[in-house]
XYZ file of C-alpha atoms in Angstrom:
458
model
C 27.339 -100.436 27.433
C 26.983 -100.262 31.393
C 24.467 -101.449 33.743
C 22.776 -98.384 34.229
C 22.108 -97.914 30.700
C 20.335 -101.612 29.443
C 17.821 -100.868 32.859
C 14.432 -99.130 31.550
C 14.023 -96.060 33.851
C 11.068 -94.648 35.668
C 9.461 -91.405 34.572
C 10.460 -90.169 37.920
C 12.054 -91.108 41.109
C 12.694 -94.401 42.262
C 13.902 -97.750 41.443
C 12.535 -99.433 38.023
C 10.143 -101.727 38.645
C 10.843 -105.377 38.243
C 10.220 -107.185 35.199
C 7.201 -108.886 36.825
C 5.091 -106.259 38.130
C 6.051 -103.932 34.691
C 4.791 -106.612 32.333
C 1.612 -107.407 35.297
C 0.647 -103.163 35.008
C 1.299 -102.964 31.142
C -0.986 -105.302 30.365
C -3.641 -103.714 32.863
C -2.932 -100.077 31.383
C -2.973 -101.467 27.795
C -6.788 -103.314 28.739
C -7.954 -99.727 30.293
C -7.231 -98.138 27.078
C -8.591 -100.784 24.881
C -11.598 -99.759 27.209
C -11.066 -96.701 26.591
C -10.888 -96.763 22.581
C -14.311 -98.529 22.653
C -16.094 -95.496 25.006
C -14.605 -93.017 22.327
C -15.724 -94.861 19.365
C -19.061 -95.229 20.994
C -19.398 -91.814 22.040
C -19.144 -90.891 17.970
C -21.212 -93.934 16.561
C -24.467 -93.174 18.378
C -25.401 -90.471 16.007
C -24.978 -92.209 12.935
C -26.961 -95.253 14.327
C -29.392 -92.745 14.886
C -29.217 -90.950 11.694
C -32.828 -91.600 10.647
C -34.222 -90.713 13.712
C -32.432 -87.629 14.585
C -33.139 -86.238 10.521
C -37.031 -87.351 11.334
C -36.714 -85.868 14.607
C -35.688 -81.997 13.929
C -36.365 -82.084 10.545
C -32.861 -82.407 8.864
C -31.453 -82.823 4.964
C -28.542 -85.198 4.420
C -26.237 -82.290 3.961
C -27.218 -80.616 7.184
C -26.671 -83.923 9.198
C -23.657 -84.700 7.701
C -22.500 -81.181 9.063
C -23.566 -82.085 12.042
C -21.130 -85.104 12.041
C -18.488 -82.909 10.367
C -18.614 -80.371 13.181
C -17.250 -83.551 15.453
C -13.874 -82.755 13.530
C -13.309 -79.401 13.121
C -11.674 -79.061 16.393
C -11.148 -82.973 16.895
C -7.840 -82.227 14.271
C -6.841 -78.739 15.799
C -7.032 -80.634 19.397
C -5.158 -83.513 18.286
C -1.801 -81.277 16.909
C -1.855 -78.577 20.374
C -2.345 -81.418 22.564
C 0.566 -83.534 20.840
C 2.715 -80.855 20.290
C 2.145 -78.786 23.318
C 1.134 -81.118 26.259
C 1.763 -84.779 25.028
C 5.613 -85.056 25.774
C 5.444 -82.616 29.061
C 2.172 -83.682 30.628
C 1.477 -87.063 32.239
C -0.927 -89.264 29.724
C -2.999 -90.008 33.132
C -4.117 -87.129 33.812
C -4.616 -86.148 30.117
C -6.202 -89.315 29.189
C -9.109 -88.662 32.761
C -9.320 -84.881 31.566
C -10.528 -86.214 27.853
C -13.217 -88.809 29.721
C -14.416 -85.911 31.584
C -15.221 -84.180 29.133
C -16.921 -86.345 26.636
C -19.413 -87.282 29.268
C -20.442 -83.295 29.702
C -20.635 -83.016 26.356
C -22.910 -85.681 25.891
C -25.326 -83.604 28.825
C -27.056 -80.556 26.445
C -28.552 -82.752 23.933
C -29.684 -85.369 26.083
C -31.609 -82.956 27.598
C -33.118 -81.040 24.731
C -32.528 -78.417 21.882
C -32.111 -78.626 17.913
C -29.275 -78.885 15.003
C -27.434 -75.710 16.780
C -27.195 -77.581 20.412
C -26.187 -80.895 17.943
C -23.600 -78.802 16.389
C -22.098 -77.354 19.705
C -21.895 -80.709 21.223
C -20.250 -82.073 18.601
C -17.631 -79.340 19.005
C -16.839 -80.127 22.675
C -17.335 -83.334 22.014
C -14.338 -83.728 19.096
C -12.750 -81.486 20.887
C -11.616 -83.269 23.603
C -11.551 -86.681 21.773
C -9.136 -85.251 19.286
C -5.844 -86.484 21.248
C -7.696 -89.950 22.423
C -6.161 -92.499 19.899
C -2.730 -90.666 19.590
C -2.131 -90.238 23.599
C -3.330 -93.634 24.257
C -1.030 -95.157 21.534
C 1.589 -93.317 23.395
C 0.616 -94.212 26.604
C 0.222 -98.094 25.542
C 3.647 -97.804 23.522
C 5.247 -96.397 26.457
C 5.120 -99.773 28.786
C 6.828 -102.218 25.620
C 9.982 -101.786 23.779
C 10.048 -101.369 20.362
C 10.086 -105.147 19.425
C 6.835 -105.955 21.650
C 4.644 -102.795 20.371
C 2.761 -104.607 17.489
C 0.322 -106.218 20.004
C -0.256 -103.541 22.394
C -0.970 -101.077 19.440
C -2.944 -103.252 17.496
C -5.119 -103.677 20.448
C -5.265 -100.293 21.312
C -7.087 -99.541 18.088
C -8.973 -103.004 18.029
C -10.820 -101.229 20.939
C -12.330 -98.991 18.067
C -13.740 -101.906 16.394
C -15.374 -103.014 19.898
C -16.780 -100.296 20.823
C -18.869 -100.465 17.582
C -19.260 -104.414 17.695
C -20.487 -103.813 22.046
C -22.458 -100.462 21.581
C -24.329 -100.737 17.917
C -26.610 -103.683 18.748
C -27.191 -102.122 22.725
C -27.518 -98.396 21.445
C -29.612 -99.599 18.658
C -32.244 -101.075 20.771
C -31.710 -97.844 23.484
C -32.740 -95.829 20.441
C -35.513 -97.613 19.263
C -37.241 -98.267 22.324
C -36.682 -94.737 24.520
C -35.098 -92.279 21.643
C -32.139 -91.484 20.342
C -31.651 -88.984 23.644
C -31.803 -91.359 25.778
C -28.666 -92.930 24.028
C -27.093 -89.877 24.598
C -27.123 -90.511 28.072
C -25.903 -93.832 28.381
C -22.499 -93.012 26.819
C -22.389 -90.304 29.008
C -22.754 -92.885 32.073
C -20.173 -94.989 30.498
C -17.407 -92.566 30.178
C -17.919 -91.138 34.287
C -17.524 -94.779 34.936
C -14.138 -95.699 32.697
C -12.486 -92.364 33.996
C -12.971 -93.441 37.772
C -11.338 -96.784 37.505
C -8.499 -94.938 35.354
C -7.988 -92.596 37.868
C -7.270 -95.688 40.547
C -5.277 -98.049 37.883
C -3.886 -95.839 35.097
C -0.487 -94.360 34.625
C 2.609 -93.715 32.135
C 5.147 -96.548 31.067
C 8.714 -96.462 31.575
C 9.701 -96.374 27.798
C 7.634 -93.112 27.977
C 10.854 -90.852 27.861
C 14.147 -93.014 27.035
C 14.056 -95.582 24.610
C 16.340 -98.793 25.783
C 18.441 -100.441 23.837
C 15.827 -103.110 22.915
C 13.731 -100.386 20.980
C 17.494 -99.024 19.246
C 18.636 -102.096 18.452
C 18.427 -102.276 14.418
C 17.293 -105.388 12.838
C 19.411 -106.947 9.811
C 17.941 -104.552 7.633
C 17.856 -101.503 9.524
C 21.570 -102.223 10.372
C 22.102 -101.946 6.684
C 20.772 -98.973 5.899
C 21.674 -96.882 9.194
C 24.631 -94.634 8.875
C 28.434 -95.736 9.919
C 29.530 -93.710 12.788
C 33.464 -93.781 11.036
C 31.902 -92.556 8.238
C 29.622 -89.509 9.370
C 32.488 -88.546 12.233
C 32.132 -87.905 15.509
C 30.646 -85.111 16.032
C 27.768 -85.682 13.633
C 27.116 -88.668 16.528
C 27.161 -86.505 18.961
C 24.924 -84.106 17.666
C 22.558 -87.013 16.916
C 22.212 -87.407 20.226
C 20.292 -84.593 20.430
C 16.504 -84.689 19.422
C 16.105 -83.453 15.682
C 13.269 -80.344 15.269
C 9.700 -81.201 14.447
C 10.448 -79.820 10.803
C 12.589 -83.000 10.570
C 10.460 -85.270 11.579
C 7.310 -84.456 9.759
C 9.916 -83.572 6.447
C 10.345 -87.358 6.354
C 8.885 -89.425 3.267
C 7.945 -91.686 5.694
C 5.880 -89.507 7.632
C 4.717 -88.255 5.081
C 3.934 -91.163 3.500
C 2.010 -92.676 6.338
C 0.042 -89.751 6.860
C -1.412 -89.509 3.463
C -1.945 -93.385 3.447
C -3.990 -93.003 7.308
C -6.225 -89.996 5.437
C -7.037 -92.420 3.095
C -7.977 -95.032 5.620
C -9.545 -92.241 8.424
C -11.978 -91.331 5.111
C -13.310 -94.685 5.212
C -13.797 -94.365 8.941
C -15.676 -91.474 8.655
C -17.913 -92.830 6.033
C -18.770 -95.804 8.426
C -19.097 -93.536 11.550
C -21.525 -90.846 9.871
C -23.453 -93.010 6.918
C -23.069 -96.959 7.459
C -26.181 -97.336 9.438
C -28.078 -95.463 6.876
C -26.494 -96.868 3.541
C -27.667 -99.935 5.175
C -31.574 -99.269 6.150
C -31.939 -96.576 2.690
C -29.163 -98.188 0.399
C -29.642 -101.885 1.240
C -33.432 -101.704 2.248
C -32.456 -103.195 5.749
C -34.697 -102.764 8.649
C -33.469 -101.072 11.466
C -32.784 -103.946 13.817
C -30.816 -105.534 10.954
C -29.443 -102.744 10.081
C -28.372 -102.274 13.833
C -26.559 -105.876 13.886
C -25.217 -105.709 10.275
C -23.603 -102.704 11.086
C -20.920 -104.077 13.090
C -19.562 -106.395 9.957
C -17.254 -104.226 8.686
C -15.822 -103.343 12.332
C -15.462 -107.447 12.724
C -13.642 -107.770 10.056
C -11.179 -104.770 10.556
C -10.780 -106.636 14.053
C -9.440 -109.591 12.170
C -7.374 -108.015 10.086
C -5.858 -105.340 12.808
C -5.025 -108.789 14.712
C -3.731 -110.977 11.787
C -1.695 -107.475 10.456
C 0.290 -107.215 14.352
C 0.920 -110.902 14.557
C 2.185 -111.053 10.434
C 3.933 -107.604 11.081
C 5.695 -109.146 14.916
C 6.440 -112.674 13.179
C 8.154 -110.534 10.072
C 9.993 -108.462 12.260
C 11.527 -110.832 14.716
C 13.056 -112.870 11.443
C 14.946 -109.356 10.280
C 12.346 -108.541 7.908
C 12.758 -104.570 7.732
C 9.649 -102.395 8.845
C 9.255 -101.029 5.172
C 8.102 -104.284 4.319
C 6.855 -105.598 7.847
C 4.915 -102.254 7.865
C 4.471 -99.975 5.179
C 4.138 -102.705 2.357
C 1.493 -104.647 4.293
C -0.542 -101.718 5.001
C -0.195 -101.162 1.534
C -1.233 -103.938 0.277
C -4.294 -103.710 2.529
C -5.422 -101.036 1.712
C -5.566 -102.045 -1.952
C -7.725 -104.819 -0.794
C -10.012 -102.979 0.776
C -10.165 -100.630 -2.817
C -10.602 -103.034 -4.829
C -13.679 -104.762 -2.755
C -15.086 -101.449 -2.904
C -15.052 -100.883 -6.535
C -17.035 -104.294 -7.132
C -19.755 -103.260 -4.906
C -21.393 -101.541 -7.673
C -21.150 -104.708 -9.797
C -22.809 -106.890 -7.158
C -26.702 -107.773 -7.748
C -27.837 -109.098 -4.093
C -27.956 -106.709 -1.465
C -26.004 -109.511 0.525
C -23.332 -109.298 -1.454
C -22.720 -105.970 -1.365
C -22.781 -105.812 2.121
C -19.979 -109.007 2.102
C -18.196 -106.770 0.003
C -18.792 -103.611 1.639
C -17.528 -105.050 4.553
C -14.546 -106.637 3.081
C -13.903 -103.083 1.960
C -14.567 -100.588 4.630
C -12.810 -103.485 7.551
C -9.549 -103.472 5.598
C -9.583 -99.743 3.988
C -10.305 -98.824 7.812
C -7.374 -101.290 9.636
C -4.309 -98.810 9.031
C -4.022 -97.279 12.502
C -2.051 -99.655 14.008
C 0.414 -99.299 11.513
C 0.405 -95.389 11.448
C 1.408 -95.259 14.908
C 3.514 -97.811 15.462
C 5.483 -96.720 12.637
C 5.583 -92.930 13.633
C 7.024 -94.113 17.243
C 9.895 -96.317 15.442
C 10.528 -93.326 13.190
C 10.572 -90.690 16.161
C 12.971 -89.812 18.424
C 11.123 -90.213 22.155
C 10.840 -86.547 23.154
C 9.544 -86.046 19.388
C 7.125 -88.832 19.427
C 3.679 -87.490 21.236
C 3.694 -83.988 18.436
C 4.433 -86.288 15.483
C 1.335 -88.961 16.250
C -0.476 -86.070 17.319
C 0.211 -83.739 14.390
C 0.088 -86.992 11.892
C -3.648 -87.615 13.667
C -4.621 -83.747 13.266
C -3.805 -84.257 9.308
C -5.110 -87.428 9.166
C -8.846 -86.700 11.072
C -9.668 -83.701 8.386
C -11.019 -86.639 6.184
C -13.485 -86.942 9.095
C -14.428 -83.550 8.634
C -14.617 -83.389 4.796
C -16.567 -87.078 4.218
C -20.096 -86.855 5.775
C -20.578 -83.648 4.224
C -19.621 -84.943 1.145
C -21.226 -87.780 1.222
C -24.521 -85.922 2.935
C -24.020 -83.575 -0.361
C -24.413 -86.244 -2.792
C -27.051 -88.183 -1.259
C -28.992 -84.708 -1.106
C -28.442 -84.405 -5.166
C -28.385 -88.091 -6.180
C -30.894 -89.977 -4.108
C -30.028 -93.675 -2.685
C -27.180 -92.976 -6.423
C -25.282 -91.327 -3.793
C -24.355 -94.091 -1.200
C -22.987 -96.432 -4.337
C -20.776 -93.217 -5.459
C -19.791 -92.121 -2.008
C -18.338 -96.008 -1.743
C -16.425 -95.647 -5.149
C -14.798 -92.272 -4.395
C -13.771 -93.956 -1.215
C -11.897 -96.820 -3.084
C -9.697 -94.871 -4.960
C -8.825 -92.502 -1.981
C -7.500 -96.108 -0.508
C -5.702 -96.572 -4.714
C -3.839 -93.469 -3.539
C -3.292 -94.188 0.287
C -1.848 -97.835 -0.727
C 0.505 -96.039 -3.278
C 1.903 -93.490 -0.893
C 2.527 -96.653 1.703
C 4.420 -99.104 -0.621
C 6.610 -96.560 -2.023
C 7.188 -93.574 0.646
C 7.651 -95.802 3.737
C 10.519 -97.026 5.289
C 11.217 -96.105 9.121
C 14.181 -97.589 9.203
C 15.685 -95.745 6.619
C 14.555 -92.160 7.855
C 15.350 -92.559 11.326
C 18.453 -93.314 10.701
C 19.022 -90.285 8.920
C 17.245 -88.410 11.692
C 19.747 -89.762 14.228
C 22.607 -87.533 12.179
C 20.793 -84.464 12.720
C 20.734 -81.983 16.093
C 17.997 -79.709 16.863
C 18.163 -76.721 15.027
């Protein structure tokens, strides 16, 4: 192996940078997009903290509200695959990544300023429109400054800034709304985004493991070693053709994509649920008061900050002592998720409204933790110039469940009363039953991108 080809390269001209200053700007890119995550996740919690007030306030049923929530995702998906097939491995994440903050603040604008369910709706549009790519281009974009080996942390954080921007905005948002309206709310996310896409503009930028993995990130653990094909055995020109990126088709073909993907639906259901109906399950379910309700609200989001954190340091330690990523990843995400069913199903047996909600947020924080997972193992499984279209195509599958759950959910509140929260939370555990099966038996990275690597485009 020569010099030239142990040395990460730059995206474009110029030397690499030294080891110092790459590690110094990684970690400052990787804290603007935890930033980042939390303005996003902010930007989509502020209706469903005001849930109450927005139904009182234009005169909405459950069902119609939940559409209004829904409409978030029906571009949000479609977004998310065009923007990751199309623009994700050609277009510089910093000037993707400002575009998207741009544009949630202007969508924000119309109903802070007036109008009824229609303006909602159209906001919401815009609005999911242009967060659709957010978590899979800043995953890239955050995975692009660490090799495959250091990725855990950076990822996990990445998507911890979901769980702050709940934990920072409910209790401030909360008040915004109940003091000066749930408009007024409106604006102050707006305000927030301007100001996170100026200081991006000034400190962001792409990492040099963006296009050309280094032999850190190839290098197979024990396991992986195992399992990867013999180059004496598949011949020499099946290596050289493996050189050569494998098509999409491939890719997304793979039980392991496949695999995570149905397990991250599973998960992305029970984010949707919290996003669009926690607040209320809490103030009409619970029989919370809205300040409570406001504080208790961020539980769940704690505790899927604990576990995201405890899942990248137990994933990391596995890894570095050989343990394969089918176990280091897919079986631990597995397993969580079956947690988080299983808490879910005993809410219904619970008598105290406080333990419910210490269930419920056992529940919803581990059912809702698989993101780090998701991505980290679609980047290990992708070839780099594959890697942007299958996170973004895997998140365009995946954020449907947004879509289809607060309607749902709206729907049977509307024909069940209060009933409905309880059975909305038990059709949500055994979506996770079926996300932690897909996970502990269709996962293994390791194992499918090896076979990838004996495959040329076709």
């Amino acid at each position: 192996m020569t010099a030239a080809q142990t040395e990460p390269r730059p995206l474009s001209g110029g030397a690499a940078p030294t080891t110092t200053n790459t590690g110094r700007r990684a970690w400052t890119v990787t804290g603007l997009l935890v930033v980042f995550m939390m303005v996003n996740f902010a930007d989509k919690s502020v209706l469903g903290l005001a849930a109450d007030e927005i139904r009182a306030d234009l005169g909405l049923t459950a069902t119609q509200f939940g559409l209004a929530n829904s409409a978030f995702f029906l571009l949000f998906s479609l977004s998310g695959a065009l923007v990751g097939l199309l623009l994700a491995d050609r277009v510089k994440a910093k000037w993707l990544l400002l575009t998207m903050a741009v544009l949630w603040s202007l969508a924000q604008i119309p109903p802070a300023i007036g109008g009824g369910l229609a303006v909602l709706i159209g906001s919401r549009l815009v609005l999911g429109a242009a967060e659709g790519p957010a978590f899979p281009v800043a995953q890239q974009t955050a995975l692009s400054w660490f090799p495959d080996h250091r990725r855990n942390l950076p990822g996990a954080l990445v998507t911890l800034g979901v769980t702050l921007g709940v934990i920072t905005a409910a209790p401030g948002l909360t008040w915004v709304i109940q003091e000066h309206g749930w408009r007024a709310a409106l604006w102050v996310v707006a305000g927030v985004g301007a100001v996170w896409a100026a200081v991006w503009s000034a400190f962001g930028g792409d990492g040099t493991f963006r296009t050309d993995d280094t032999p850190a990130r190839d290098k197979p653990t024990a396991p992986e070693a195992a399992t990867a094909p013999d180059a004496a055995a598949i011949g020499p020109e099946a290596v050289t053709a493996s050189a050569a990126a494998p098509g999409y088709h491939r890719v997304l073909a793979t039980r392991t994509w496949i695999g995570i993907t149905l397990a991250y639906f599973t998960s992305y259901w029970i984010v949707g649920l919290m996003v669009a109906w926690l607040p209320s399950y809490l103030r009409n379910g619970l029989g919370y008061a809205a300040d409570t309700a406001g504080a208790l609200v961020v539980t769940p989001w704690a505790v899927g900050a604990v576990v995201l954190l405890g899942q990248a340091v137990l994933t990391g330690r596995l890894m570095r002592r050989g343990v394969g990523s089918r176990t280091a990843r897919g079986r631990v995400g597995g397993v969580m998720l079956l947690i988080g069913a299983v808490s879910l199903f005993c809410v219904p047996l619970a008598d105290s409204a406080t333990t419910k909600t210490v269930l419920l947020a056992l529940g919803l924080g581990m059912g809702g933790s698989y993101a780090t997972i998701a991505a980290t193992t679609i980047a290990e499984l992708s070839p780099p110039r594959r890697r942007g279209g299958a996170l973004g195509t895997m998140n365009a599958v995946v954020t449907t469940a947004g879509l289809i759950a607060p309607v749902v959910v709206g729907r049977l509140i509307d024909t069940q009363g209060d009933a409905g929260y309880e059975h909305a939370v038990l059709l949500s555990g055994a979506l996770l039953c079926l996300g932690a099966l897909a996970s502990l038996t269709l996962v293994d990275p390791a194992r499918d991108a090896a076979r990838l690597r004996v495959h040329s485009r076709t």
